[in-house]
Short mmCIF file of C-alpha atoms in Angstrom, two decimals:
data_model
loop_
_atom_site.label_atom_id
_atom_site.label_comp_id
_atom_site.label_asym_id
_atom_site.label_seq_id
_atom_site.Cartn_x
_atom_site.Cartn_y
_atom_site.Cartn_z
CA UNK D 164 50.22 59.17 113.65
CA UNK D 165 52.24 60.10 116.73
CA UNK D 166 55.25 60.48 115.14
CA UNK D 167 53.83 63.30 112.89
CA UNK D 168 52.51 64.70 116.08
CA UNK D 169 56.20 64.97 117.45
CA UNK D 170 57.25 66.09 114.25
CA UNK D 171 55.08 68.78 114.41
CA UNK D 172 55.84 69.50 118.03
CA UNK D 173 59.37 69.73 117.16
CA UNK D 174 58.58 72.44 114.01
CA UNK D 175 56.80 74.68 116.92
CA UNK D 176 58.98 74.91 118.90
CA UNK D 177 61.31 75.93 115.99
CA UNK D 178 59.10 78.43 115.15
CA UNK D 179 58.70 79.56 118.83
CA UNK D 180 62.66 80.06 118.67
CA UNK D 181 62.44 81.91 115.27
CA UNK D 182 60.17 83.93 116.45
CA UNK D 183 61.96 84.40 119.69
CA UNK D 184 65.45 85.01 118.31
CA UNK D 185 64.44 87.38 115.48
CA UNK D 186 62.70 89.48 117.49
CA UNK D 187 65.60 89.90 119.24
CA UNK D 188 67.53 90.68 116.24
CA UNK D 189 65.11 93.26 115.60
CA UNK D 190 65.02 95.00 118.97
CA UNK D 191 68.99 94.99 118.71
CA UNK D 192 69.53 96.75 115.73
CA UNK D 193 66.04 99.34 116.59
CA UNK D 194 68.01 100.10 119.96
CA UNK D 195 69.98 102.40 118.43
CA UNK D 196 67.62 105.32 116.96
CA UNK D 197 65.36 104.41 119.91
CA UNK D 198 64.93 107.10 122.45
CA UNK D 199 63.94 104.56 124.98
CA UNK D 200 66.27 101.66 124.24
CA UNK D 201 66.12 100.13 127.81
CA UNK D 202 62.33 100.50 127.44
CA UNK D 203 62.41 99.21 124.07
CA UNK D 204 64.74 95.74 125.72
CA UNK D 205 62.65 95.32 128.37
CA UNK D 206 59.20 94.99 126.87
CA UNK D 207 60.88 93.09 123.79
CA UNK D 208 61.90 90.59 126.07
CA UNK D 209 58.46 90.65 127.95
CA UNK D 210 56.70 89.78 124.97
CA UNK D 211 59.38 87.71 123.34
CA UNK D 212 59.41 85.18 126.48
CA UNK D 213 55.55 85.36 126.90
CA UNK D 214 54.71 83.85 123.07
CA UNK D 215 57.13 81.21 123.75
CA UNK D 216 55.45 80.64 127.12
CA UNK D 217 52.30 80.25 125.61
CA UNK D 218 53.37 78.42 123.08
CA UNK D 219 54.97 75.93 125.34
CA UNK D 220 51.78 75.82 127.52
CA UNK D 221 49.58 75.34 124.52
CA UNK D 222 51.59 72.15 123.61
CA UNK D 223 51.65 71.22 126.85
CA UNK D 224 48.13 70.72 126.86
CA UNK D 225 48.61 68.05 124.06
CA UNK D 226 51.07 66.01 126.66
CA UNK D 227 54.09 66.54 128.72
CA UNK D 228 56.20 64.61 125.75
CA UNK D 229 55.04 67.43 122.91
CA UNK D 230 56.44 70.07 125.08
CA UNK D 231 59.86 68.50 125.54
CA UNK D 232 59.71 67.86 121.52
CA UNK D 233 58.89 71.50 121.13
CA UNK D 234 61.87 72.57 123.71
CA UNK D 235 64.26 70.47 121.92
CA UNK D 236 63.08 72.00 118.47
CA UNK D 237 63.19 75.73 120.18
CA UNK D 238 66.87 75.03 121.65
CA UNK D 239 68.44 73.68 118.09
CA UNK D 240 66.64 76.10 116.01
CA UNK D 241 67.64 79.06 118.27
CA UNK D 242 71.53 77.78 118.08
CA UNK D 243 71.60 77.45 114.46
CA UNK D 244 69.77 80.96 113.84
CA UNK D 245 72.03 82.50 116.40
CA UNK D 246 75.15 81.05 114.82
CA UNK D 247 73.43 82.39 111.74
CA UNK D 248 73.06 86.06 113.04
CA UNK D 249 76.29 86.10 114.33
CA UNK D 250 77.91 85.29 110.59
CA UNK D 251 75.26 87.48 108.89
CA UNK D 252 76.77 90.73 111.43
CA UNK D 253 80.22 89.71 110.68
CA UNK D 254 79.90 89.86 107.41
CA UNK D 255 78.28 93.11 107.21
CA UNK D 256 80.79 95.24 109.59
CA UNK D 257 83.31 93.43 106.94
CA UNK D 258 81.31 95.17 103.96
CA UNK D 259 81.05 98.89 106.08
CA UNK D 260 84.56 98.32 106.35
CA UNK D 261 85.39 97.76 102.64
CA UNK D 262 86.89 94.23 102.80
CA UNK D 263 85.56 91.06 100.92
CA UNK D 264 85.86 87.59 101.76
CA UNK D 265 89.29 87.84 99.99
CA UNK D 266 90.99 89.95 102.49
CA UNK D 267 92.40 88.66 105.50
#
């Protein structure tokens, strides 16, 4: 039964980094028609880092060891969807541009 428990642990804190590194996604690409973009960054990031707080606290409540599962799961899941991001914008300035895969 504890393993489930760390399995679990390990999913939240992958959602914690979903949610995390999507939003910023999202405030990114809204920074440019916003007429406040440094107010728009600043309370992103606000409540960006203060769900993954709570989240992190929450777990923490269930033991020290969840949490660490739960960072470990946040830290891999946020550098494979930021890897992700990265190839997803690459590939679309390559389509505004007019080039395929094919050209190089």
């Amino acid at each position: 039964m504890t393993l489930l428990y760390y399995i679990l642990s390990f999913l939240a804190g992958a959602l914690l980094a979903a949610v995390f590194t999507g939003g910023l996604w999202v405030t990114v690409q809204k920074m440019t028609v916003s007429s406040r973009p440094y107010l728009l960054a600043v309370g992103s990031f606000f409540l960006r880092s203060a769900a993954v707080m709570i989240g992190l606290y929450l777990l923490l409540q269930a033991g020290w060891q969840f949490m660490f599962t739960a960072l470990a799961g946040f830290i891999i899941a946020r550098t494979i969807i930021a890897g992700r991001l990265s190839l997803y914008n690459k590939h679309q300035q390559r389509m505004k541009e007019g080039k395929t895969n094919h050209d190089h």
